[in-house]
Amino acid sequence: MPAYDEELWTLMDRVGGRNLVNLSDATLQARLDHLDRNIQYLDNGNTPRDSLSEDNGWLSPWWWLRARHWTILEFQRRGITSMPTSTILPMPALAPGFDGVVAGGRKLLVRLGETRWLLQLLNGCIRFAPAGTYRNENLDAARADEEMSKAYRRPAQAIRITGSDGSTIEPIGDVVFASRRCVERNGELENTPYWFCSFSSDLDPRLFKEFAGSDACIVIFEPMKFVERALPHLNRAAPHAAKSLFPNEYFDPHFPCGYKPRAMVSKEMAFAYQREMRFALDPEGGPPLADGAFFVEIGSIEDIAAVYAASGDKIAGTGPRSFLA
């Protein structure tokens, strides 16, 4: 296809410089693994997004293939061969109405987890977790991340740092540019926490193996009704917090895009296979919502949602008996 233009991408790489030059061989391989993994999750060869230019970001299949091409070029410059990456199973056929927006279908909210907690959500109890708690090495790779700060990197060779006296400081390795959720008080930086509940925009049964301990999922068929029901309760429970439901913006930390990554909204591209939607509560520097998780009761949502076992069978709620075709 014309959009697959290796010659143009190679030229762009030569002009832009070797952004990946300071990565170790192992880290370069890990980057390729993440790219191939996400490509397999997001693109089954019949994507409705083929018309999107790579400049549209992670939703474009060409954005991923361009990033992969640049990564392979770095392998070639080093004279080393990349290792083959793992194959992801094909997406199983879903019943009508279960294709999410990334797959070209309807708006959905999907959350994976343990059955007992998802049934509580079906009954109207929403749990918002503090963003800072996800920086935890005990969490699995699908959940653990630095949610209070997001950063991109530039190779030291492309950076010049000048001191106040005009002297030049030679940086080493990659220079990190971070956006952190904090404010300055009395000369010190203090974190400004926020809380969120994560969903996915798409139902993908392959994700059960990514999220440890998940044996079921909840599918909310009418997201806007869900938000409309939740807002009055949220306004009473957290009157001074900003409420928002939004998709994450996935970015390549080694190839900065046209916007600055934001801690609450942005995530590194390695997580894009999750297609995350966030229901967030942001006190915006005001008093914290809770010392830990924040729970809000909004009443049953059984008429607009259902809990399904990993096998596809419905456990409770409305909708078809199975999410599988």
PDB file of C-alpha atoms in Angstrom:
ATOM      1  CA  MET A   1       0.000   0.000   0.000  1.00  0.00           C
ATOM      2  CA  PRO A   2       1.282   3.526  -0.772  1.00  0.00           C
ATOM      3  CA  ALA A   3       1.230   4.493   2.908  1.00  0.00           C
ATOM      4  CA  TYR A   4       3.892   1.851   3.600  1.00  0.00           C
ATOM      5  CA  ASP A   5       6.879   3.929   2.472  1.00  0.00           C
ATOM      6  CA  GLU A   6      10.172   2.511   3.772  1.00  0.00           C
ATOM      7  CA  GLU A   7      12.200   4.835   1.556  1.00  0.00           C
ATOM      8  CA  LEU A   8      10.583   7.930   3.092  1.00  0.00           C
ATOM      9  CA  TRP A   9      10.887   6.538   6.621  1.00  0.00           C
ATOM     10  CA  THR A  10      14.588   5.792   6.082  1.00  0.00           C
ATOM     11  CA  LEU A  11      15.145   9.368   4.872  1.00  0.00           C
ATOM     12  CA  MET A  12      13.305  10.751   7.920  1.00  0.00           C
ATOM     13  CA  ASP A  13      15.509   8.623  10.172  1.00  0.00           C
ATOM     14  CA  ARG A  14      18.692   9.910   8.544  1.00  0.00           C
ATOM     15  CA  VAL A  15      17.583  13.516   8.872  1.00  0.00           C
ATOM     16  CA  GLY A  16      16.359  13.095  12.458  1.00  0.00           C
ATOM     17  CA  GLY A  17      19.438  11.265  13.700  1.00  0.00           C
ATOM     18  CA  ARG A  18      19.810   8.016  15.629  1.00  0.00           C
ATOM     19  CA  ASN A  19      17.237   8.444  18.388  1.00  0.00           C
ATOM     20  CA  LEU A  20      17.820   4.870  19.571  1.00  0.00           C
ATOM     21  CA  VAL A  21      21.616   4.954  19.563  1.00  0.00           C
ATOM     22  CA  ASN A  22      22.002   4.886  23.363  1.00  0.00           C
ATOM     23  CA  LEU A  23      19.725   1.907  23.964  1.00  0.00           C
ATOM     24  CA  SER A  24      21.425  -1.304  24.972  1.00  0.00           C
ATOM     25  CA  ASP A  25      20.997  -4.261  22.624  1.00  0.00           C
ATOM     26  CA  ALA A  26      18.626  -5.864  25.139  1.00  0.00           C
ATOM     27  CA  THR A  27      16.509  -2.701  25.444  1.00  0.00           C
ATOM     28  CA  LEU A  28      16.400  -2.340  21.668  1.00  0.00           C
ATOM     29  CA  GLN A  29      15.119  -5.922  21.422  1.00  0.00           C
ATOM     30  CA  ALA A  30      12.526  -5.205  24.123  1.00  0.00           C
ATOM     31  CA  ARG A  31      11.350  -2.200  22.116  1.00  0.00           C
ATOM     32  CA  LEU A  32      10.895  -4.373  19.029  1.00  0.00           C
ATOM     33  CA  ASP A  33       9.043  -6.967  21.089  1.00  0.00           C
ATOM     34  CA  HIS A  34       6.622  -4.298  22.353  1.00  0.00           C
ATOM     35  CA  LEU A  35       6.062  -2.996  18.829  1.00  0.00           C
ATOM     36  CA  ASP A  36       5.361  -6.433  17.352  1.00  0.00           C
ATOM     37  CA  ARG A  37       3.097  -7.326  20.260  1.00  0.00           C
ATOM     38  CA  ASN A  38       0.989  -4.202  19.889  1.00  0.00           C
ATOM     39  CA  ILE A  39       0.793  -4.533  16.113  1.00  0.00           C
ATOM     40  CA  GLN A  40      -0.609  -8.041  16.520  1.00  0.00           C
ATOM     41  CA  TYR A  41      -3.133  -6.906  19.129  1.00  0.00           C
ATOM     42  CA  LEU A  42      -4.300  -3.795  17.289  1.00  0.00           C
ATOM     43  CA  ASP A  43      -4.230  -4.805  13.642  1.00  0.00           C
ATOM     44  CA  ASN A  44      -5.766  -8.021  12.340  1.00  0.00           C
ATOM     45  CA  GLY A  45      -5.085  -7.072   8.704  1.00  0.00           C
ATOM     46  CA  ASN A  46      -8.562  -5.647   8.206  1.00  0.00           C
ATOM     47  CA  THR A  47      -8.347  -2.463  10.259  1.00  0.00           C
ATOM     48  CA  PRO A  48     -10.794   0.400   9.625  1.00  0.00           C
ATOM     49  CA  ARG A  49      -7.907   2.828  10.198  1.00  0.00           C
ATOM     50  CA  ASP A  50      -5.836   2.265   7.060  1.00  0.00           C
ATOM     51  CA  SER A  51      -6.703   5.774   5.868  1.00  0.00           C
ATOM     52  CA  LEU A  52      -5.116   7.399   8.922  1.00  0.00           C
ATOM     53  CA  SER A  53      -1.692   8.896   8.303  1.00  0.00           C
ATOM     54  CA  GLU A  54       1.149   7.939  10.634  1.00  0.00           C
ATOM     55  CA  ASP A  55       1.057  11.555  11.816  1.00  0.00           C
ATOM     56  CA  ASN A  56      -2.288  10.714  13.479  1.00  0.00           C
ATOM     57  CA  GLY A  57      -0.394   8.720  16.093  1.00  0.00           C
ATOM     58  CA  TRP A  58      -0.969   5.280  17.571  1.00  0.00           C
ATOM     59  CA  LEU A  59      -4.385   4.703  15.998  1.00  0.00           C
ATOM     60  CA  SER A  60      -2.753   4.580  12.563  1.00  0.00           C
ATOM     61  CA  PRO A  61      -1.237   1.202  11.572  1.00  0.00           C
ATOM     62  CA  TRP A  62       1.425   3.115   9.636  1.00  0.00           C
ATOM     63  CA  TRP A  63       2.590   4.839  12.846  1.00  0.00           C
ATOM     64  CA  TRP A  64       3.438   1.414  14.265  1.00  0.00           C
ATOM     65  CA  LEU A  65       5.090   0.139  11.091  1.00  0.00           C
ATOM     66  CA  ARG A  66       7.170   3.311  10.801  1.00  0.00           C
ATOM     67  CA  ALA A  67       8.360   2.937  14.420  1.00  0.00           C
ATOM     68  CA  ARG A  68       9.194  -0.694  13.701  1.00  0.00           C
ATOM     69  CA  HIS A  69      11.138   0.275  10.576  1.00  0.00           C
ATOM     70  CA  TRP A  70      13.199   2.810  12.538  1.00  0.00           C
ATOM     71  CA  THR A  71      13.927   0.150  15.160  1.00  0.00           C
ATOM     72  CA  ILE A  72      15.087  -2.368  12.545  1.00  0.00           C
ATOM     73  CA  LEU A  73      17.372   0.299  11.051  1.00  0.00           C
ATOM     74  CA  GLU A  74      19.137   0.599  14.417  1.00  0.00           C
ATOM     75  CA  PHE A  75      19.701  -3.160  14.476  1.00  0.00           C
ATOM     76  CA  GLN A  76      21.200  -2.924  10.988  1.00  0.00           C
ATOM     77  CA  ARG A  77      23.524  -0.062  11.933  1.00  0.00           C
ATOM     78  CA  ARG A  78      24.855  -2.125  14.825  1.00  0.00           C
ATOM     79  CA  GLY A  79      25.360  -5.141  12.585  1.00  0.00           C
ATOM     80  CA  ILE A  80      23.233  -7.374  14.801  1.00  0.00           C
ATOM     81  CA  THR A  81      20.157  -9.476  14.070  1.00  0.00           C
ATOM     82  CA  SER A  82      16.936  -9.083  16.001  1.00  0.00           C
ATOM     83  CA  MET A  83      15.434 -12.068  17.763  1.00  0.00           C
ATOM     84  CA  PRO A  84      12.007 -13.321  16.626  1.00  0.00           C
ATOM     85  CA  THR A  85       9.167 -12.010  18.748  1.00  0.00           C
ATOM     86  CA  SER A  86       6.324 -14.018  20.234  1.00  0.00           C
ATOM     87  CA  THR A  87       3.209 -14.687  18.183  1.00  0.00           C
ATOM     88  CA  ILE A  88      -0.100 -13.515  19.628  1.00  0.00           C
ATOM     89  CA  LEU A  89      -3.121 -15.713  19.023  1.00  0.00           C
ATOM     90  CA  PRO A  90      -5.619 -14.358  16.478  1.00  0.00           C
ATOM     91  CA  MET A  91      -8.563 -12.377  17.795  1.00  0.00           C
ATOM     92  CA  PRO A  92     -11.531 -14.730  18.349  1.00  0.00           C
ATOM     93  CA  ALA A  93     -14.763 -13.925  16.560  1.00  0.00           C
ATOM     94  CA  LEU A  94     -17.066 -11.842  18.750  1.00  0.00           C
ATOM     95  CA  ALA A  95     -20.840 -11.819  18.799  1.00  0.00           C
ATOM     96  CA  PRO A  96     -22.538  -8.828  17.119  1.00  0.00           C
ATOM     97  CA  GLY A  97     -22.392  -5.689  19.254  1.00  0.00           C
ATOM     98  CA  PHE A  98     -19.117  -6.526  21.032  1.00  0.00           C
ATOM     99  CA  ASP A  99     -16.712  -4.834  18.624  1.00  0.00           C
ATOM    100  CA  GLY A 100     -15.337  -1.652  20.218  1.00  0.00           C
ATOM    101  CA  VAL A 101     -14.414   1.632  18.566  1.00  0.00           C
ATOM    102  CA  VAL A 102     -10.794   0.742  17.760  1.00  0.00           C
ATOM    103  CA  ALA A 103     -12.105  -2.284  15.854  1.00  0.00           C
ATOM    104  CA  GLY A 104     -14.555  -0.046  14.013  1.00  0.00           C
ATOM    105  CA  GLY A 105     -17.552  -0.912  16.181  1.00  0.00           C
ATOM    106  CA  ARG A 106     -19.614   0.762  18.892  1.00  0.00           C
ATOM    107  CA  LYS A 107     -18.681   2.646  22.038  1.00  0.00           C
ATOM    108  CA  LEU A 108     -18.164   0.242  24.936  1.00  0.00           C
ATOM    109  CA  LEU A 109     -16.472   0.214  28.308  1.00  0.00           C
ATOM    110  CA  VAL A 110     -14.831  -3.086  29.225  1.00  0.00           C
ATOM    111  CA  ARG A 111     -13.031  -3.942  32.444  1.00  0.00           C
ATOM    112  CA  LEU A 112     -11.257  -7.204  33.264  1.00  0.00           C
ATOM    113  CA  GLY A 113     -10.829  -8.505  36.792  1.00  0.00           C
ATOM    114  CA  GLU A 114     -12.055 -10.947  39.395  1.00  0.00           C
ATOM    115  CA  THR A 115     -15.722 -11.894  39.224  1.00  0.00           C
ATOM    116  CA  ARG A 116     -16.510 -10.775  42.775  1.00  0.00           C
ATOM    117  CA  TRP A 117     -15.241  -7.216  42.183  1.00  0.00           C
ATOM    118  CA  LEU A 118     -16.933  -6.918  38.802  1.00  0.00           C
ATOM    119  CA  LEU A 119     -20.252  -7.983  40.300  1.00  0.00           C
ATOM    120  CA  GLN A 120     -19.827  -5.184  42.844  1.00  0.00           C
ATOM    121  CA  LEU A 121     -19.341  -2.742  39.961  1.00  0.00           C
ATOM    122  CA  LEU A 122     -22.441  -4.168  38.249  1.00  0.00           C
ATOM    123  CA  ASN A 123     -24.308  -3.445  41.475  1.00  0.00           C
ATOM    124  CA  GLY A 124     -23.100   0.144  41.374  1.00  0.00           C
ATOM    125  CA  CYS A 125     -19.902   0.364  43.441  1.00  0.00           C
ATOM    126  CA  ILE A 126     -17.108   2.124  41.514  1.00  0.00           C
ATOM    127  CA  ARG A 127     -13.572   1.915  42.880  1.00  0.00           C
ATOM    128  CA  PHE A 128     -11.183   4.728  41.950  1.00  0.00           C
ATOM    129  CA  ALA A 129      -7.529   3.931  42.667  1.00  0.00           C
ATOM    130  CA  PRO A 130      -4.895   6.556  43.533  1.00  0.00           C
ATOM    131  CA  ALA A 131      -2.605   7.024  40.545  1.00  0.00           C
ATOM    132  CA  GLY A 132       0.507   6.737  42.701  1.00  0.00           C
ATOM    133  CA  THR A 133      -0.271   3.164  43.744  1.00  0.00           C
ATOM    134  CA  TYR A 134       0.473   1.827  40.243  1.00  0.00           C
ATOM    135  CA  ARG A 135       4.173   2.458  40.760  1.00  0.00           C
ATOM    136  CA  ASN A 136       4.479  -0.939  42.390  1.00  0.00           C
ATOM    137  CA  GLU A 137       6.888  -3.688  41.391  1.00  0.00           C
ATOM    138  CA  ASN A 138       4.524  -6.290  42.849  1.00  0.00           C
ATOM    139  CA  LEU A 139       1.931  -5.556  40.161  1.00  0.00           C
ATOM    140  CA  ASP A 140       1.974  -7.475  36.899  1.00  0.00           C
ATOM    141  CA  ALA A 141       3.451  -5.868  33.780  1.00  0.00           C
ATOM    142  CA  ALA A 142       0.012  -4.936  32.429  1.00  0.00           C
ATOM    143  CA  ARG A 143      -0.823  -2.852  35.519  1.00  0.00           C
ATOM    144  CA  ALA A 144       2.456  -1.417  36.852  1.00  0.00           C
ATOM    145  CA  ASP A 145       3.414   2.035  35.549  1.00  0.00           C
ATOM    146  CA  GLU A 146       4.522   5.480  36.686  1.00  0.00           C
ATOM    147  CA  GLU A 147       1.211   7.359  36.554  1.00  0.00           C
ATOM    148  CA  MET A 148       2.384  10.592  38.219  1.00  0.00           C
ATOM    149  CA  SER A 149       4.963  11.437  35.571  1.00  0.00           C
ATOM    150  CA  LYS A 150       5.437  10.837  31.856  1.00  0.00           C
ATOM    151  CA  ALA A 151       8.645  11.391  29.922  1.00  0.00           C
ATOM    152  CA  TYR A 152      10.234  11.282  26.506  1.00  0.00           C
ATOM    153  CA  ARG A 153      13.941  10.899  25.781  1.00  0.00           C
ATOM    154  CA  ARG A 154      16.468  12.482  23.461  1.00  0.00           C
ATOM    155  CA  PRO A 155      19.964  11.102  22.778  1.00  0.00           C
ATOM    156  CA  ALA A 156      22.756  13.063  24.433  1.00  0.00           C
ATOM    157  CA  GLN A 157      24.391  13.511  21.029  1.00  0.00           C
ATOM    158  CA  ALA A 158      21.447  15.713  19.973  1.00  0.00           C
ATOM    159  CA  ILE A 159      21.437  17.889  23.105  1.00  0.00           C
ATOM    160  CA  ARG A 160      23.615  20.828  24.101  1.00  0.00           C
ATOM    161  CA  ILE A 161      23.413  22.052  27.694  1.00  0.00           C
ATOM    162  CA  THR A 162      24.900  25.459  28.504  1.00  0.00           C
ATOM    163  CA  GLY A 163      25.537  26.633  32.053  1.00  0.00           C
ATOM    164  CA  SER A 164      24.797  30.150  33.333  1.00  0.00           C
ATOM    165  CA  ASP A 165      28.485  31.035  32.879  1.00  0.00           C
ATOM    166  CA  GLY A 166      28.440  29.947  29.241  1.00  0.00           C
ATOM    167  CA  SER A 167      30.234  26.662  29.839  1.00  0.00           C
ATOM    168  CA  THR A 168      29.018  23.542  28.049  1.00  0.00           C
ATOM    169  CA  ILE A 169      27.875  20.458  29.925  1.00  0.00           C
ATOM    170  CA  GLU A 170      28.221  17.183  28.052  1.00  0.00           C
ATOM    171  CA  PRO A 171      25.215  14.935  28.792  1.00  0.00           C
ATOM    172  CA  ILE A 172      25.634  11.164  28.951  1.00  0.00           C
ATOM    173  CA  GLY A 173      23.177   8.651  27.492  1.00  0.00           C
ATOM    174  CA  ASP A 174      19.611   9.759  26.893  1.00  0.00           C
ATOM    175  CA  VAL A 175      18.330  13.022  28.348  1.00  0.00           C
ATOM    176  CA  VAL A 176      14.894  12.636  29.941  1.00  0.00           C
ATOM    177  CA  PHE A 177      12.219  15.333  29.678  1.00  0.00           C
ATOM    178  CA  ALA A 178       9.426  14.605  32.157  1.00  0.00           C
ATOM    179  CA  SER A 179       5.972  16.053  32.826  1.00  0.00           C
ATOM    180  CA  ARG A 180       5.215  15.537  36.493  1.00  0.00           C
ATOM    181  CA  ARG A 181       1.992  16.064  38.463  1.00  0.00           C
ATOM    182  CA  CYS A 182       3.252  18.486  41.101  1.00  0.00           C
ATOM    183  CA  VAL A 183       3.069  22.038  42.424  1.00  0.00           C
ATOM    184  CA  GLU A 184       5.649  24.159  44.204  1.00  0.00           C
ATOM    185  CA  ARG A 185       4.900  25.015  47.811  1.00  0.00           C
ATOM    186  CA  ASN A 186       7.426  26.774  50.029  1.00  0.00           C
ATOM    187  CA  GLY A 187      10.221  26.002  47.631  1.00  0.00           C
ATOM    188  CA  GLU A 188       9.456  22.276  47.426  1.00  0.00           C
ATOM    189  CA  LEU A 189       7.646  20.210  44.820  1.00  0.00           C
ATOM    190  CA  GLU A 190       4.591  18.344  46.059  1.00  0.00           C
ATOM    191  CA  ASN A 191       2.716  15.712  44.098  1.00  0.00           C
ATOM    192  CA  THR A 192      -0.856  16.511  43.051  1.00  0.00           C
ATOM    193  CA  PRO A 193      -2.585  13.119  43.164  1.00  0.00           C
ATOM    194  CA  TYR A 194      -5.572  11.989  41.163  1.00  0.00           C
ATOM    195  CA  TRP A 195      -7.774   8.884  41.168  1.00  0.00           C
ATOM    196  CA  PHE A 196      -9.043   6.784  38.279  1.00  0.00           C
ATOM    197  CA  CYS A 197     -10.905   3.637  37.262  1.00  0.00           C
ATOM    198  CA  SER A 198      -9.587   1.941  34.122  1.00  0.00           C
ATOM    199  CA  PHE A 199     -11.600   0.425  31.302  1.00  0.00           C
ATOM    200  CA  SER A 200     -10.862  -0.605  27.736  1.00  0.00           C
ATOM    201  CA  SER A 201     -12.634   0.754  24.685  1.00  0.00           C
ATOM    202  CA  ASP A 202     -12.660  -2.730  23.127  1.00  0.00           C
ATOM    203  CA  LEU A 203     -13.411  -6.260  24.265  1.00  0.00           C
ATOM    204  CA  ASP A 204     -10.398  -8.449  23.534  1.00  0.00           C
ATOM    205  CA  PRO A 205     -10.559 -11.904  25.185  1.00  0.00           C
ATOM    206  CA  ARG A 206      -6.814 -12.332  24.651  1.00  0.00           C
ATOM    207  CA  LEU A 207      -6.233  -9.777  27.420  1.00  0.00           C
ATOM    208  CA  PHE A 208      -7.305 -12.245  30.107  1.00  0.00           C
ATOM    209  CA  LYS A 209      -3.820 -13.733  30.024  1.00  0.00           C
ATOM    210  CA  GLU A 210      -2.241 -10.274  30.337  1.00  0.00           C
ATOM    211  CA  PHE A 211      -4.038  -9.236  33.537  1.00  0.00           C
ATOM    212  CA  ALA A 212      -3.118 -11.685  36.289  1.00  0.00           C
ATOM    213  CA  GLY A 213      -6.039 -13.027  38.302  1.00  0.00           C
ATOM    214  CA  SER A 214      -8.693 -11.923  35.806  1.00  0.00           C
ATOM    215  CA  ASP A 215     -11.420 -14.514  35.329  1.00  0.00           C
ATOM    216  CA  ALA A 216     -14.224 -12.277  34.057  1.00  0.00           C
ATOM    217  CA  CYS A 217     -15.025  -8.947  32.442  1.00  0.00           C
ATOM    218  CA  ILE A 218     -17.771  -6.373  32.686  1.00  0.00           C
ATOM    219  CA  VAL A 219     -19.111  -4.871  29.458  1.00  0.00           C
ATOM    220  CA  ILE A 220     -20.922  -1.539  29.763  1.00  0.00           C
ATOM    221  CA  PHE A 221     -22.982  -1.238  26.597  1.00  0.00           C
ATOM    222  CA  GLU A 222     -24.035   2.382  27.105  1.00  0.00           C
ATOM    223  CA  PRO A 223     -21.044   4.367  28.413  1.00  0.00           C
ATOM    224  CA  MET A 224     -22.760   7.750  28.370  1.00  0.00           C
ATOM    225  CA  LYS A 225     -25.685   6.497  30.444  1.00  0.00           C
ATOM    226  CA  PHE A 226     -23.144   5.058  32.870  1.00  0.00           C
ATOM    227  CA  VAL A 227     -21.415   8.432  33.187  1.00  0.00           C
ATOM    228  CA  GLU A 228     -24.709  10.321  33.473  1.00  0.00           C
ATOM    229  CA  ARG A 229     -25.804   8.069  36.339  1.00  0.00           C
ATOM    230  CA  ALA A 230     -22.453   8.349  38.070  1.00  0.00           C
ATOM    231  CA  LEU A 231     -22.063  12.138  37.891  1.00  0.00           C
ATOM    232  CA  PRO A 232     -24.683  13.179  40.495  1.00  0.00           C
ATOM    233  CA  HIS A 233     -23.185  10.740  43.004  1.00  0.00           C
ATOM    234  CA  LEU A 234     -19.636  11.824  42.160  1.00  0.00           C
ATOM    235  CA  ASN A 235     -20.574  15.474  42.496  1.00  0.00           C
ATOM    236  CA  ARG A 236     -21.848  14.804  46.013  1.00  0.00           C
ATOM    237  CA  ALA A 237     -18.938  12.586  47.033  1.00  0.00           C
ATOM    238  CA  ALA A 238     -16.182  14.671  45.405  1.00  0.00           C
ATOM    239  CA  PRO A 239     -17.684  18.104  44.706  1.00  0.00           C
ATOM    240  CA  HIS A 240     -14.370  19.857  44.012  1.00  0.00           C
ATOM    241  CA  ALA A 241     -12.801  17.215  41.777  1.00  0.00           C
ATOM    242  CA  ALA A 242     -12.879  17.418  37.975  1.00  0.00           C
ATOM    243  CA  LYS A 243     -14.558  14.373  36.424  1.00  0.00           C
ATOM    244  CA  SER A 244     -13.671  13.066  32.973  1.00  0.00           C
ATOM    245  CA  LEU A 245     -13.853   9.963  30.800  1.00  0.00           C
ATOM    246  CA  PHE A 246     -11.232   9.842  28.057  1.00  0.00           C
ATOM    247  CA  PRO A 247      -9.057   7.504  25.976  1.00  0.00           C
ATOM    248  CA  ASN A 248      -5.352   7.337  26.738  1.00  0.00           C
ATOM    249  CA  GLU A 249      -2.903   8.894  24.287  1.00  0.00           C
ATOM    250  CA  TYR A 250      -0.081   6.448  23.579  1.00  0.00           C
ATOM    251  CA  PHE A 251       3.301   7.894  22.613  1.00  0.00           C
ATOM    252  CA  ASP A 252       6.752   6.748  21.534  1.00  0.00           C
ATOM    253  CA  PRO A 253       9.186   7.919  24.257  1.00  0.00           C
ATOM    254  CA  HIS A 254      12.100   8.031  21.785  1.00  0.00           C
ATOM    255  CA  PHE A 255      10.363   9.915  18.985  1.00  0.00           C
ATOM    256  CA  PRO A 256       8.584  12.939  20.522  1.00  0.00           C
ATOM    257  CA  CYS A 257       5.315  13.929  18.886  1.00  0.00           C
ATOM    258  CA  GLY A 258       3.799  17.378  18.567  1.00  0.00           C
ATOM    259  CA  TYR A 259       2.479  17.514  22.119  1.00  0.00           C
ATOM    260  CA  LYS A 260       3.993  17.186  25.570  1.00  0.00           C
ATOM    261  CA  PRO A 261       3.072  13.914  27.325  1.00  0.00           C
ATOM    262  CA  ARG A 262       0.722  14.455  30.271  1.00  0.00           C
ATOM    263  CA  ALA A 263       0.800  12.249  33.340  1.00  0.00           C
ATOM    264  CA  MET A 264      -2.949  11.660  33.572  1.00  0.00           C
ATOM    265  CA  VAL A 265      -3.658  11.215  29.857  1.00  0.00           C
ATOM    266  CA  SER A 266      -0.490   9.856  28.222  1.00  0.00           C
ATOM    267  CA  LYS A 267       1.059   6.386  28.380  1.00  0.00           C
ATOM    268  CA  GLU A 268       4.041   4.833  26.669  1.00  0.00           C
ATOM    269  CA  MET A 269       3.216   2.873  23.534  1.00  0.00           C
ATOM    270  CA  ALA A 270       4.084  -0.460  25.159  1.00  0.00           C
ATOM    271  CA  PHE A 271       0.641  -0.365  26.844  1.00  0.00           C
ATOM    272  CA  ALA A 272      -1.393   0.500  23.730  1.00  0.00           C
ATOM    273  CA  TYR A 273      -2.723  -3.058  23.306  1.00  0.00           C
ATOM    274  CA  GLN A 274      -4.958  -2.318  26.331  1.00  0.00           C
ATOM    275  CA  ARG A 275      -6.807   0.516  24.506  1.00  0.00           C
ATOM    276  CA  GLU A 276      -7.438   2.143  27.871  1.00  0.00           C
ATOM    277  CA  MET A 277     -10.323   4.454  28.724  1.00  0.00           C
ATOM    278  CA  ARG A 278      -9.977   6.313  32.012  1.00  0.00           C
ATOM    279  CA  PHE A 279     -12.735   7.508  34.293  1.00  0.00           C
ATOM    280  CA  ALA A 280     -10.740  10.028  36.305  1.00  0.00           C
ATOM    281  CA  LEU A 281     -11.293  12.215  39.359  1.00  0.00           C
ATOM    282  CA  ASP A 282      -8.809  15.069  39.640  1.00  0.00           C
ATOM    283  CA  PRO A 283      -8.805  17.247  42.790  1.00  0.00           C
ATOM    284  CA  GLU A 284      -6.502  19.597  40.816  1.00  0.00           C
ATOM    285  CA  GLY A 285      -4.255  20.257  43.786  1.00  0.00           C
ATOM    286  CA  GLY A 286      -7.074  20.440  46.332  1.00  0.00           C
ATOM    287  CA  PRO A 287      -7.623  18.149  49.318  1.00  0.00           C
ATOM    288  CA  PRO A 288      -7.125  14.419  48.562  1.00  0.00           C
ATOM    289  CA  LEU A 289     -10.260  12.372  47.995  1.00  0.00           C
ATOM    290  CA  ALA A 290      -9.222   9.550  50.313  1.00  0.00           C
ATOM    291  CA  ASP A 291      -6.305   7.916  52.040  1.00  0.00           C
ATOM    292  CA  GLY A 292      -6.223   5.100  49.527  1.00  0.00           C
ATOM    293  CA  ALA A 293      -8.949   3.937  47.146  1.00  0.00           C
ATOM    294  CA  PHE A 294     -12.086   6.056  46.734  1.00  0.00           C
ATOM    295  CA  PHE A 295     -15.437   4.234  46.503  1.00  0.00           C
ATOM    296  CA  VAL A 296     -18.668   5.705  45.132  1.00  0.00           C
ATOM    297  CA  GLU A 297     -22.094   4.019  45.060  1.00  0.00           C
ATOM    298  CA  ILE A 298     -24.154   4.945  41.983  1.00  0.00           C
ATOM    299  CA  GLY A 299     -26.840   2.245  42.022  1.00  0.00           C
ATOM    300  CA  SER A 300     -27.187  -0.868  39.899  1.00  0.00           C
ATOM    301  CA  ILE A 301     -26.160  -0.740  36.228  1.00  0.00           C
ATOM    302  CA  GLU A 302     -27.514  -4.206  35.402  1.00  0.00           C
ATOM    303  CA  ASP A 303     -29.817  -2.727  32.739  1.00  0.00           C
ATOM    304  CA  ILE A 304     -26.896  -1.314  30.712  1.00  0.00           C
ATOM    305  CA  ALA A 305     -24.079  -3.784  31.503  1.00  0.00           C
ATOM    306  CA  ALA A 306     -23.233  -7.454  32.025  1.00  0.00           C
ATOM    307  CA  VAL A 307     -20.498  -9.520  33.627  1.00  0.00           C
ATOM    308  CA  TYR A 308     -19.072 -12.323  31.473  1.00  0.00           C
ATOM    309  CA  ALA A 309     -16.774 -15.194  32.403  1.00  0.00           C
ATOM    310  CA  ALA A 310     -13.493 -15.565  30.515  1.00  0.00           C
ATOM    311  CA  SER A 311     -15.164 -18.424  28.618  1.00  0.00           C
ATOM    312  CA  GLY A 312     -17.601 -15.899  27.130  1.00  0.00           C
ATOM    313  CA  ASP A 313     -20.679 -16.987  29.109  1.00  0.00           C
ATOM    314  CA  LYS A 314     -22.788 -14.332  30.795  1.00  0.00           C
ATOM    315  CA  ILE A 315     -22.829 -14.405  34.591  1.00  0.00           C
ATOM    316  CA  ALA A 316     -25.195 -11.504  35.309  1.00  0.00           C
ATOM    317  CA  GLY A 317     -26.720  -8.411  33.764  1.00  0.00           C
ATOM    318  CA  THR A 318     -28.236  -7.540  30.406  1.00  0.00           C
ATOM    319  CA  GLY A 319     -27.147  -8.417  26.882  1.00  0.00           C
ATOM    320  CA  PRO A 320     -26.405 -11.585  24.866  1.00  0.00           C
ATOM    321  CA  ARG A 321     -25.675 -14.887  26.591  1.00  0.00           C
ATOM    322  CA  SER A 322     -22.094 -14.902  25.307  1.00  0.00           C
ATOM    323  CA  PHE A 323     -19.635 -12.384  23.902  1.00  0.00           C
ATOM    324  CA  LEU A 324     -18.297 -15.019  21.474  1.00  0.00           C
ATOM    325  CA  ALA A 325     -19.831 -15.624  18.063  1.00  0.00           C
TER     326      ALA A 325
END
